[in-house]
XYZ file of C-alpha atoms in Angstrom:
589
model
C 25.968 -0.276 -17.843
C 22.907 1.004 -19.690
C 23.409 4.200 -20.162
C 27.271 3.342 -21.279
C 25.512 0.843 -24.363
C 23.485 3.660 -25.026
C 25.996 6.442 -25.348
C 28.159 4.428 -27.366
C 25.433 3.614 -30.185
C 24.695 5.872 -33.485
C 21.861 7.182 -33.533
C 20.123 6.463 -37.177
C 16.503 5.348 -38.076
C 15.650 1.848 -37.056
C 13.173 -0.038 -38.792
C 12.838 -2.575 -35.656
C 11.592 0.362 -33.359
C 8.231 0.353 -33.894
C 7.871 -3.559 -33.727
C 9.695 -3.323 -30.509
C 7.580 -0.602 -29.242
C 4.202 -3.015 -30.079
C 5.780 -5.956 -28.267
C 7.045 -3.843 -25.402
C 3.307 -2.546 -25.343
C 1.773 -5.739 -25.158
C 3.466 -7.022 -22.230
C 2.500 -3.391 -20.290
C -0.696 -4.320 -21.134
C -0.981 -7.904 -19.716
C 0.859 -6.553 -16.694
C 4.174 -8.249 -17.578
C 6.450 -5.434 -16.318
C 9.290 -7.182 -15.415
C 9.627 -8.757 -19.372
C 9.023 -5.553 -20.682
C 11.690 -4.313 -19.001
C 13.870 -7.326 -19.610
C 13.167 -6.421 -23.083
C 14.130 -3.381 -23.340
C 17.319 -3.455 -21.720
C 18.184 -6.331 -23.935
C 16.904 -4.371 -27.178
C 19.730 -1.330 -26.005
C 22.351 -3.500 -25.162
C 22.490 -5.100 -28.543
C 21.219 -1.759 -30.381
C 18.270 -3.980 -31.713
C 16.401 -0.719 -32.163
C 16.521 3.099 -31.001
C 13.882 4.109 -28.692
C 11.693 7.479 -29.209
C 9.007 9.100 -27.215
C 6.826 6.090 -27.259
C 9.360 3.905 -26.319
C 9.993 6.189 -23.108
C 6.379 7.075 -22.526
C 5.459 3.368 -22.309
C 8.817 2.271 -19.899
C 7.499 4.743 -17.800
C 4.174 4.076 -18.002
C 5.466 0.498 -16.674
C 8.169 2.227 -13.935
C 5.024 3.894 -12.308
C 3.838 0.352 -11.439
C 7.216 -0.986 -10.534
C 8.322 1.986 -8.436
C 11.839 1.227 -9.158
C 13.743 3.876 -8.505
C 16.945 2.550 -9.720
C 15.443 1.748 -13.164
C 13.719 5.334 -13.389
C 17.137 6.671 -12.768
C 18.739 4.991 -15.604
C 15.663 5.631 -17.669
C 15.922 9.380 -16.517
C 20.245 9.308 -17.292
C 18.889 8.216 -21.094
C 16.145 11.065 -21.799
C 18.663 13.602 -20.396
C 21.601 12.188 -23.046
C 19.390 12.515 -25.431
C 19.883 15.950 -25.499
C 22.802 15.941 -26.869
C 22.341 13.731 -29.673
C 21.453 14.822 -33.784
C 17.822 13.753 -33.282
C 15.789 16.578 -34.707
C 12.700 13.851 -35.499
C 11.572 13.213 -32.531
C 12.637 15.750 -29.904
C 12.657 13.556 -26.075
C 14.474 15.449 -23.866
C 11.941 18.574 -24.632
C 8.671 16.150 -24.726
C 6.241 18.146 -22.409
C 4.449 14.822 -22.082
C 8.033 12.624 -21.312
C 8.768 15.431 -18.342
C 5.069 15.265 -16.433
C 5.407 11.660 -16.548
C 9.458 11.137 -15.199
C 8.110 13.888 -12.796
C 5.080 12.001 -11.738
C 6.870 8.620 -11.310
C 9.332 10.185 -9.019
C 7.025 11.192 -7.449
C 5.135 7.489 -7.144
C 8.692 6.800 -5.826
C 8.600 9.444 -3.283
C 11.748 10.991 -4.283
C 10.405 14.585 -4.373
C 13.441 16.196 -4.601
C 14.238 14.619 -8.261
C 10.620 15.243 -9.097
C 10.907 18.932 -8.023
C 14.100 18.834 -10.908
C 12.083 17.563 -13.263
C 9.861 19.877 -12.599
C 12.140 22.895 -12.877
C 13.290 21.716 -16.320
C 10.077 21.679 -18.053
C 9.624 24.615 -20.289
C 5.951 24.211 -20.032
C 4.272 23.514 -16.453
C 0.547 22.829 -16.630
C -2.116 22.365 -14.062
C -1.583 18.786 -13.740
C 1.934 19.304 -13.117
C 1.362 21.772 -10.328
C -1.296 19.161 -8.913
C 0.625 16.041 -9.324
C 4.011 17.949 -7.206
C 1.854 19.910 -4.741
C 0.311 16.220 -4.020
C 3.263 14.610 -3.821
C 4.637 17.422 -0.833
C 1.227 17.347 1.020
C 1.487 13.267 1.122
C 4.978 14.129 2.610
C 3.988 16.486 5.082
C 6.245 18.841 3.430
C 3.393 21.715 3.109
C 6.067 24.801 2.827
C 7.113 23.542 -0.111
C 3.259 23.530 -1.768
C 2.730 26.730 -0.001
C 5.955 28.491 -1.789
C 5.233 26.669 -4.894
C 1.686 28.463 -4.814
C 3.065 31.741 -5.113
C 4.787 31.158 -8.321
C 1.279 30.013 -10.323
C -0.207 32.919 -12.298
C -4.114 33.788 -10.540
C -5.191 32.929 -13.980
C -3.964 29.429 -13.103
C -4.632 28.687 -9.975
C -7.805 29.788 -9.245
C -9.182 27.815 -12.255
C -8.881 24.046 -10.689
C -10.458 22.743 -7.296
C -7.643 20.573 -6.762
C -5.292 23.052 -7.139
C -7.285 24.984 -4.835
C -7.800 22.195 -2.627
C -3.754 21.580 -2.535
C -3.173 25.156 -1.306
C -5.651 24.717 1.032
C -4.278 22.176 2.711
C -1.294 23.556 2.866
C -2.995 27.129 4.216
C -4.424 24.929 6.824
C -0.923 22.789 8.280
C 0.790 26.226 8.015
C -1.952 28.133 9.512
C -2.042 31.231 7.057
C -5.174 32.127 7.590
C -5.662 34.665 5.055
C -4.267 33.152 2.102
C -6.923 30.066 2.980
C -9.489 32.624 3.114
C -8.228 34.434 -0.650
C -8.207 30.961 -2.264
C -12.119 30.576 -0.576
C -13.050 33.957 -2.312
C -11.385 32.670 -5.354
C -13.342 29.115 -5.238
C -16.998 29.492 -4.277
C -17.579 28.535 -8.195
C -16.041 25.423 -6.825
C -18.703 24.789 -3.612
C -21.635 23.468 -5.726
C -19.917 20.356 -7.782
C -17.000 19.436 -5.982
C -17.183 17.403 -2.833
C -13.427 17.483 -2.569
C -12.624 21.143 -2.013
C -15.839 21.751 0.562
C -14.704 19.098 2.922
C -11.106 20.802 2.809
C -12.417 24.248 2.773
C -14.925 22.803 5.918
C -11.833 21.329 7.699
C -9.650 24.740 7.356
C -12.568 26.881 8.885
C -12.971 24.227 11.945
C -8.818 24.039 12.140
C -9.113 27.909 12.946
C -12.162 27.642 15.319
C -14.220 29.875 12.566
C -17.477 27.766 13.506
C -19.374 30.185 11.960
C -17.896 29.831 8.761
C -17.975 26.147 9.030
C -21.777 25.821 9.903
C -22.478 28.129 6.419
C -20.504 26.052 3.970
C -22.286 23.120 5.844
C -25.782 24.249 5.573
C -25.480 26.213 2.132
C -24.366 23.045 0.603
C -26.559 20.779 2.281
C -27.302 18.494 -0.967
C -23.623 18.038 -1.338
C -22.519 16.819 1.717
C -20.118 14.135 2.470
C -19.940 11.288 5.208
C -16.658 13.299 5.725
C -18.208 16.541 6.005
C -20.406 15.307 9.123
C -17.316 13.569 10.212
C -15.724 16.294 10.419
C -17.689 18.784 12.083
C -18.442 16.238 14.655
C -14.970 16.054 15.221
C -14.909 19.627 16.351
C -17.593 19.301 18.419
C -16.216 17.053 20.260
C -13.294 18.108 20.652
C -15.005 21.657 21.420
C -16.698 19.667 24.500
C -19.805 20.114 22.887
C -21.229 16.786 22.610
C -25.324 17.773 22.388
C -23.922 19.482 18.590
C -22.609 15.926 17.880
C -25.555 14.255 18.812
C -27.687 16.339 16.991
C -25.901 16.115 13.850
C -25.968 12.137 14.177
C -29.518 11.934 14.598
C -29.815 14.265 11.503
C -27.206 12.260 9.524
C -29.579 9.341 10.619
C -32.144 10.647 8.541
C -30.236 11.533 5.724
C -30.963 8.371 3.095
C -28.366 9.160 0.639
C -25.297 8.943 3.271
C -24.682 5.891 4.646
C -23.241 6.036 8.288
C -19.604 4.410 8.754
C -17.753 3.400 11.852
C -16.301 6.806 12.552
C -19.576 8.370 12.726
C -20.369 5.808 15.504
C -17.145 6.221 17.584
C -17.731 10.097 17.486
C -21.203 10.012 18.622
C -19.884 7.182 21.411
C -17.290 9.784 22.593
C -20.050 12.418 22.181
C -22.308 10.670 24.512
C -19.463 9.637 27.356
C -18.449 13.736 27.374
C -21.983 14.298 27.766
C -22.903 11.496 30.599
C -25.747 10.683 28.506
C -27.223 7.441 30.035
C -30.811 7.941 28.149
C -29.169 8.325 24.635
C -26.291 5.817 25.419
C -29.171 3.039 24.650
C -30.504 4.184 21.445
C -27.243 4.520 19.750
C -26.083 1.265 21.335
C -29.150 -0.820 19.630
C -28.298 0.781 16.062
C -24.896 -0.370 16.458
C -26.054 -3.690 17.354
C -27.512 -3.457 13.967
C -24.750 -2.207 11.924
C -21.720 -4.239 13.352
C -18.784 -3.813 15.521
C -15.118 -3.200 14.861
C -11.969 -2.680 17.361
C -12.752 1.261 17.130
C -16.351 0.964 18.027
C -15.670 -1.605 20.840
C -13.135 0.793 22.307
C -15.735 3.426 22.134
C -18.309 1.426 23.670
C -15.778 0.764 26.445
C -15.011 4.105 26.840
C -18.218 5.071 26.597
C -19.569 2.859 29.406
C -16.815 3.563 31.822
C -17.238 7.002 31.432
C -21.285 6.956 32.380
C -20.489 4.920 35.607
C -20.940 0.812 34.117
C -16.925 0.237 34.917
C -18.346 -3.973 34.735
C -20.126 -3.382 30.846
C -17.254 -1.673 29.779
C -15.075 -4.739 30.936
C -17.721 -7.227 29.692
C -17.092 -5.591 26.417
C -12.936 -5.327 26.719
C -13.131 -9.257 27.512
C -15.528 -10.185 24.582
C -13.205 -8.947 21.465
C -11.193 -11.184 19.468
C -8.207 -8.933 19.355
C -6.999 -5.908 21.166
C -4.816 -2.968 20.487
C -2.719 -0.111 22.682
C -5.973 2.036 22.457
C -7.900 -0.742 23.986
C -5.637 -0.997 26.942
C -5.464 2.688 27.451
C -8.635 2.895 27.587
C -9.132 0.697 30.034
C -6.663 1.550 31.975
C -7.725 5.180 32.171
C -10.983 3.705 33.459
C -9.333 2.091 36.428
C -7.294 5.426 37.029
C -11.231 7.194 37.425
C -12.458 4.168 39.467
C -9.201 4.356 41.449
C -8.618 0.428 40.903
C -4.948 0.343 41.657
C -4.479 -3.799 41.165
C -7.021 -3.760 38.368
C -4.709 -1.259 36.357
C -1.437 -3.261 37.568
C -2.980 -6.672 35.995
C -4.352 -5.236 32.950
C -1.078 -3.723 32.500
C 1.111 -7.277 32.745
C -1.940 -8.753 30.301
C -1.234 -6.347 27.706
C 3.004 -7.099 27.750
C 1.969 -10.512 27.927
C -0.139 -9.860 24.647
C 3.122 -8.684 23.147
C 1.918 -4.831 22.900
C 4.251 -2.153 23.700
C 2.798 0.708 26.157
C 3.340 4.622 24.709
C 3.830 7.571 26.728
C 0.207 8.033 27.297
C 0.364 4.079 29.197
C 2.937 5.190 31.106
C 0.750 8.477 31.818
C -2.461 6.692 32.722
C -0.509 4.009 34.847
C 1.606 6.267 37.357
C -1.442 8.344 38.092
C -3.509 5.841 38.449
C -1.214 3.583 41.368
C -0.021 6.425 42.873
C -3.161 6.832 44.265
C -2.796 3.840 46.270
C -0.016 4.882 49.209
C 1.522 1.328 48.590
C 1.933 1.058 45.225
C 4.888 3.659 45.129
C 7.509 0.799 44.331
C 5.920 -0.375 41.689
C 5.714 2.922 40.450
C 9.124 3.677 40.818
C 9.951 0.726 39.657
C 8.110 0.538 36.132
C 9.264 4.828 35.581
C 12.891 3.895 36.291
C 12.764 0.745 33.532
C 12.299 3.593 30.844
C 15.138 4.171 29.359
C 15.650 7.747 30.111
C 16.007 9.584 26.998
C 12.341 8.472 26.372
C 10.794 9.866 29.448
C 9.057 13.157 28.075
C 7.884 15.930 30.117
C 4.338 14.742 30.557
C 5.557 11.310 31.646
C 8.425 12.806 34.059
C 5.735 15.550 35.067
C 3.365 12.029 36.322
C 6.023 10.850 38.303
C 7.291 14.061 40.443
C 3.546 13.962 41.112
C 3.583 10.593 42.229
C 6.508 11.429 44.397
C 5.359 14.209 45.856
C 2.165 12.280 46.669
C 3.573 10.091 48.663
C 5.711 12.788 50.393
C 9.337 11.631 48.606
C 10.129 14.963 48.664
C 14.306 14.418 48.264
C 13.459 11.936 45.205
C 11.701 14.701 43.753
C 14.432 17.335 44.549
C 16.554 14.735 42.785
C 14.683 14.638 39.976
C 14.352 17.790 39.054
C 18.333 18.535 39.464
C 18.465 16.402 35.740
C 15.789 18.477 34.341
C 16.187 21.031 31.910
C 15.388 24.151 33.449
C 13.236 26.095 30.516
C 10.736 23.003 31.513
C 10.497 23.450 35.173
C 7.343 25.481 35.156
C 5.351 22.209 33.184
C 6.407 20.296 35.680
C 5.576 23.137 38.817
C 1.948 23.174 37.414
C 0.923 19.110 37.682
C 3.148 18.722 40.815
C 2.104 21.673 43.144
C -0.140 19.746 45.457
C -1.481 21.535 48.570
C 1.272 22.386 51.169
C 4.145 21.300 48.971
C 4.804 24.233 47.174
C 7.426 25.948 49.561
C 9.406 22.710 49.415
C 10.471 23.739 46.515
C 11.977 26.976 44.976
C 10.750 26.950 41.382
C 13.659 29.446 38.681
C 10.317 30.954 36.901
C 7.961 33.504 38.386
C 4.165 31.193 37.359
C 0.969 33.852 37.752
C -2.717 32.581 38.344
C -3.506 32.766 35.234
C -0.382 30.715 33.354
C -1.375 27.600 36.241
C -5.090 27.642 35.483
C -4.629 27.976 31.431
C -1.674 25.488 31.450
C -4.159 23.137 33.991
C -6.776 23.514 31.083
C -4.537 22.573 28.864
C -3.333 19.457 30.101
C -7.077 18.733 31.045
C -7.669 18.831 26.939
C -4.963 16.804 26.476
C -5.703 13.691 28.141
C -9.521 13.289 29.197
C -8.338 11.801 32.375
C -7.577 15.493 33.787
C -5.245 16.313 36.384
C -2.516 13.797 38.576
C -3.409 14.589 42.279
C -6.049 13.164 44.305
C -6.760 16.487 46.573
C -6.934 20.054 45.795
C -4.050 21.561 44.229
C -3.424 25.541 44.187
C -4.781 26.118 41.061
C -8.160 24.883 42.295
C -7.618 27.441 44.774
C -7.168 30.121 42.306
C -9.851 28.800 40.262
C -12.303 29.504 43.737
C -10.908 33.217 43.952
C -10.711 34.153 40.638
C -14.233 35.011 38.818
C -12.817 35.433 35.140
C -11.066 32.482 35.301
C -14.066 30.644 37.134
C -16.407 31.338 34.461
C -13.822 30.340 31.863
C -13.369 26.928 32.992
C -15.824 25.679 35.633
C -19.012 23.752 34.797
C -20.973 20.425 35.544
C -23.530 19.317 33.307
C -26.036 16.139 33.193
C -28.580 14.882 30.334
C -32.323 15.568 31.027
C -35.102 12.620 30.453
C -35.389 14.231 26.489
C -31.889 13.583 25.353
C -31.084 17.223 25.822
C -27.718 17.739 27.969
C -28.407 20.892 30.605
C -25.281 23.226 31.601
C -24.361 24.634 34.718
C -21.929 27.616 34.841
C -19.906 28.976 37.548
C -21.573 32.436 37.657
C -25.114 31.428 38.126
C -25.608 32.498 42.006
C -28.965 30.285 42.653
C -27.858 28.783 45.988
C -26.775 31.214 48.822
C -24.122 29.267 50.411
C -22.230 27.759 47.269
C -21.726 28.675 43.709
C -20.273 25.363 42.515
C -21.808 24.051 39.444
C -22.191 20.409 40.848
C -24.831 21.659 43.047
C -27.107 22.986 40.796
C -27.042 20.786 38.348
C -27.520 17.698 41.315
C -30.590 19.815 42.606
C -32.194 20.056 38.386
C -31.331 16.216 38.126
C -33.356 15.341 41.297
C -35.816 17.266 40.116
C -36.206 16.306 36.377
C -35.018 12.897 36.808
C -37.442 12.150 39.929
C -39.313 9.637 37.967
C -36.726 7.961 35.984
C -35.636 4.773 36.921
C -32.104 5.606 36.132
C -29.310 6.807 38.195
C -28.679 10.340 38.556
C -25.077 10.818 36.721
C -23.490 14.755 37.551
C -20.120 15.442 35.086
C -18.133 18.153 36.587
C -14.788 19.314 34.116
C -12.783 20.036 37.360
C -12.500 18.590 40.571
C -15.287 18.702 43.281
C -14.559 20.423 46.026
C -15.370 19.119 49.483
C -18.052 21.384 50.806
C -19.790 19.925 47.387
C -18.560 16.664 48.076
C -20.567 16.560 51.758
C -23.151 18.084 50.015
C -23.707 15.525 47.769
C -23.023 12.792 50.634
C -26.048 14.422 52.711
C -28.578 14.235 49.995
C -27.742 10.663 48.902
C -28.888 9.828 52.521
C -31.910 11.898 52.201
C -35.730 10.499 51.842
C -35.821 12.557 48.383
C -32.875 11.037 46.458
C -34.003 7.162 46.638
C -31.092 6.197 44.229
C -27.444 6.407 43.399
C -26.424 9.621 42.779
C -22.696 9.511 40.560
C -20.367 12.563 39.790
C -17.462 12.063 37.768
C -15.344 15.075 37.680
C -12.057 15.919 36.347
C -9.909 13.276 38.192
C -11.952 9.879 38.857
C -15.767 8.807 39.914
C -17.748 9.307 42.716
C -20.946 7.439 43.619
C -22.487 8.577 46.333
C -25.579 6.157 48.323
C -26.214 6.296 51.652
C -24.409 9.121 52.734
C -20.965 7.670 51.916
C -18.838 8.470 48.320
C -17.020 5.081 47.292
C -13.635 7.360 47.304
C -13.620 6.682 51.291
C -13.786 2.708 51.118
C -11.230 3.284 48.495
C-alpha cells in the first residue's frame, strides 16, 4: 500500500521535507523507531512531503535497528521507483551512500541474497562494501561465496585492508586453500605489527593446516601483540595435538604475562591439558589459582574431567554434585568417567538423573552409555532396550557402530547379523573396524577387502574422536596388528607419566630397553618407580592404547613387590586400572 501512495504522487519540491526530515531525525535519535516510522508512512500516504536522500539515509539508519525486513523491502521497492521519476536534484536510486547502507541492512537482516543484489547494482563498490558482504557470508557459514567474491577485487584493493584480508582468510581457512591463505599472508605482513585481528586469524589458519612452525613464528615475532585469543588458540592445538606439556608451558608463561588477563577458556584448556597429561603434581597448582579466580559450568566440567581422568573418580563426583546447574557436557562427562571406571549402575543412574533434569542425551550420550553397560554381561537389556527407543533415522554410524559392539560382546551374534542386513553397505567397513573383537571376525563376511593399515588409522581415528577410545573390553585385531607391525607401532603406541618437576616424560614403542617386552607401559612404570620413589603420590602410567596382558601381569607383580609401596594406576585407551597388591580392580569388576 506504500509503494502504491507513492507511485501515484507528483513529484515537485516540497517545502515540508526538510521539517519532516528534522522531526523524523529526532525521534532516531531518542531511539523512537517505531514513531519515526509511523511518521513517515503517514507523511507518504498523505503526500505531506517528498522524501530525498536524507529522508532514506535516516529510515534506514532506523531499519538497521528494527531489522524489519518487511519495512526494508518497501523502503527498498521506493529507492528502486525512484528511478524512474524526473528527479535530476537529488539523484537516490544512484546514491553510493543509499546502496552500502540498503546493502548493509539486509545484511543486519540476514537476507544475503538481496544484499548480494544490492550489491551488484552499485556502480561504485568500496572496501567497506566488500567487508560489510564478505562478513555477512562468513557469519553464514557461506565461505564460497567470500572466497569467489575475493577474486573479483583488484590486488590494489584487497591487499590494502586487514579486514579484508582477514575475511579472505577465513574463508581460505573453512575452504582449506592453502595457498591462496598463504598469498594473502605475503600480501599482509604490513598488517602483523598493529592489528590484533588479522594475526589471530592468520595464527588460526597456520594451526588449521598443522603448519606449527608457521604458527610458533607469527606467535613469537609478535610477542608484544598478542591476544588472550592468540594463547587460546595455540593451546587449542596443543591439545588437540596430544601435546599437553606445550599447553602447560604456555599457561605458566601467559601467567606471567601482566598485560593479559587469563579467562575461563584458558583454564579449561590447561584442565584438559593436565588430564591428557596425568599430571597429578601440576593438577594442584592450577587448581588453587582457580580457587582464586572463580568457577563457571565450563571450568567445573573441566575440573571433573580433569579429576576422573588422573584416577580421583570420588573428587570429580564431589565436584559434579556441588554445582548449581548442569548441562549435557556435564553428564557426558561423567558418564564417560563411569565407562573408564567400568561403573555399569553408576552410569545407568546418572543417566535417569539427567532425563529427570529435563536434558536431552546427543549421540555422543548414547555413545558413552552403550559402551559403558555393555561391559557388564547383564546389562545387555537395558542396552537393547535404550538403542531400540531411538527412533531409527537418528541412529548414526558411530552410535549403530556402539551397539553391534555391544552385541557382539555379549555373543548376540544373529542380532548383529540382523543388524547389519538394514545397513547401508558403503558403511560396513566403519562398523567392521569397532566391532571385530577377537574370534568374531569369521562370523561374519564383511563386502570390503579392510588392510592393516585402514583398521589401525581408522582405530586412531575414532580414538581422536572421542577421548574414551575404543568399545571392547579385550584385544581386538587391530591391537594385534598394532604388535606385528613396527611402522604402525611407532606411529601410534606410547605411555607417558609426569615426573616430580612438572615435566611429562614419553615412552615410545621403539625404544628396546627391556629384553622381554617393548611395550611402552613398562618403561615408563619402571622411570616412575624410580623418579617418583620419594613422592608421596601415587604412581599414575597413561597408555593411548590398550594394555596388553603380559603388561598387565607385569604391572600386577610389581604392585605386590617390596619396591612399589603404593598404588600404582594405568589408564589406557579404554578404562582405569589400579593395581595394589598384586590384583588390577578390572578383576573385582
Amino acid at each position: 500500500m506504500l509503494i502504491n501512495f507513492f507511485l501515484k504522487r507528483t513529484y515537485r519540491i516540497n517545502v515540508n521535507t526538510i521539517q519532516w526530515n528534522k522531526t523524523i531525525r529526532n525521534h532516531q535519535l531518542n531511539g523512537n523507531y517505531q514513531q519515526a516510522l509511523k511518521l513517515f508512512q503517514i507523511g507518504i500516504e498523505k503526500k505531506t512531503f517528498q522524501p530525498n536522500s536524507v529522508t532514506y539515509l535516516t529510515m534506514l539508519d532506523i531499519c538497521k535497528e528494527l531489522k524489519s525486513l518487511s519495512t526494508i523491502r518497501t523502503i527498498h521497492h521506493l529507492i528502486d521507483s525512484s528511478k524512474n521519476l524526473n528527479n535530476n536534484d537529488d539523484d537516490i536510486y544512484n546514491n553510493p551512500r543509499i546502496r552500502s547502507l540498503l546493502m548493509d541492512v539486509y545484511i543486519k537482516c540476514q537476507d544475503l541474497d538481496s544484499a548480494y543484489r544490492v550489491f551488484q547494482s552499485m556502480n561504485e563498490r568500496n572496501i567497506i562494501d566488500y567487508c560489510g558482504l564478505m562478513t555477512g557470508f562468513n557469519n553464514q557459514g557461506q565461505y564460497e561465496k567470500t572466497y569467489e567474491l575475493s577474486k573479483k577485487i583488484p590486488s590494489s584493493m584487497k591487499y590494502s585492508s586487514p579486514l579484508l584480508c582477514t575475511l579472505i582468510l577465513q574463508a581460505c581457512t573453512e575452504l582449506k586453500q592453502y595457498d591462496d591463505g598463504y598469498k594473502i599472508h605475503e600480501n599482509g605482513k604490513h598488517f602483523l605489527s598493529n592489528n590484533k585481528m588479522f594475526m589471530n586469524e592468520l595464527l588460526n589458519f597456520y594451526l588449521k593446516f598443522n603448519q606449527e612452525k608457521q604458527a610458533l613464528d607469527i606467535f613469537e615475532k609478535n610477542s608484544n601483540q598478542l591476544t588472550i585469543i592468540d594463547y587460546s588458540l595455540l593451546m587449542k592445538y596443543y591439545n588437540h595435538q596430544y601435546q599437553p606439556q606445550k599447553t602447560i608451558d604456555l599457561y605458566y608463561r601467559l601467567k606471567k604475562n601482566s598485560h593479559i588477563q587469563i579467562d575461563h577458556i584458558i583454564y579449561v584448556l590447561v584442565l584438559q591439558a593436565i588430564a591428557n597429561g596425568c599430571c597429578l603434581h601440576t593438577s594442584e597448582q592450577i587448581h588453587d589459582h582457580i580457587k582464586k579466580f572463580g568457577t563457571n559450568i565450563d571450568i567445573d566440567n573441566a575440573l571433573i574431567n580433569m579429576y576422573g581422568k588422573l584416577g580421583n573418580l570420588d573428587q570429580a563426583e564431589k565436584i559434579f554434585h556441588s554445582m548449581s546447574k548442569h548441562n549435557i557436557i556435564s553428564y557426558n562427562i561423567l558418564l564417560n568417567l563411569y565407562g573408564l571406571y567400568r561403573q555399569s549402575d553408576r552410569a545407568l543412574n546418572c543417566y535417569n538423573q539427567m532425563y529427570q533434569q529435563g536434558h536431552r542425551p546427543d549421540d555422543k550420550t548414547y555413545v558413552i552409555l552403550l559402551h559403558t553397560l555393555s561391559q557388564t554381561p547383564n546389562k545387555i537389556n537395558d542396552v537393547k532396550r535404550i538403542f531400540f527407543n531411538i527412533e531409527e533415522n537418528k541412529r548414526g554410524p558411530i552410535l549403530t557402530s556402539a551397539m553391534i559392539a555391544a552385541l557382539i560382546r555379549a555373543q548376540l551374534f544373529d542380532e548383529v547379523n540382523e543388524l547389519l542386513k538394514k545397513l547401508p553397505k558403503e558403511n560396513i567397513l566403519f562398523y567392521a573396524i569397532k566391532a571385530n573383537i577377537n574370534g568374531t571376525i569369521d562370523k561374519f563376511n564383511y563386502p570390503i577387502v579392510i588392510t592393516n593399515e585402514q583398521l589401525a588409522l581408522y582405530d586412531l581415528l575414532m580414538n581422536n574422536m572421542y577421548t574414551y577410545g575404543g568399545l571392547n573390553d579385550r584385544l581386538t585385531t587391530i591391537d594385534e596388528i598394532l604388535y606385528e607391525n613396527d611402522k604402525l607401532k611407532n606411529m601410534l603406541s606410547y605411555s607417558w607419566f609426569e615426573k616430580s618437576n612438572g615435566k611429562i616424560e614419553y615412552f615410545k614403542s621403539n625404544n628396546l630397553q627391556l629384553e622381554n617386552c617393548e611395550h611402552t607401559e613398562k618403561l615408563a612404570l619402571e622411570n616412575a618407580l624410580e623418579e617418583q620413589k620419594n613422592s608421596s603420590l601415587p604412581i599414575l602410567i597413561a597408555k593411548n592404547h590398550r594394555i596388553c596382558n603380559e603388561c598387565h601381569e607385569y604391572f600386577k607383580k610389581i604392585s605386590l613387590s617390596f619396591v612399589s609401596k603404593k598404588n600404582i594406576y594405568l589408564r589406557d585407551s579404554t578404562r582405569f586400572h589400579l593395581f595394589s597388591s598384586g590384583i588390577c580392580c578390572c578383576e573385582l569388576a
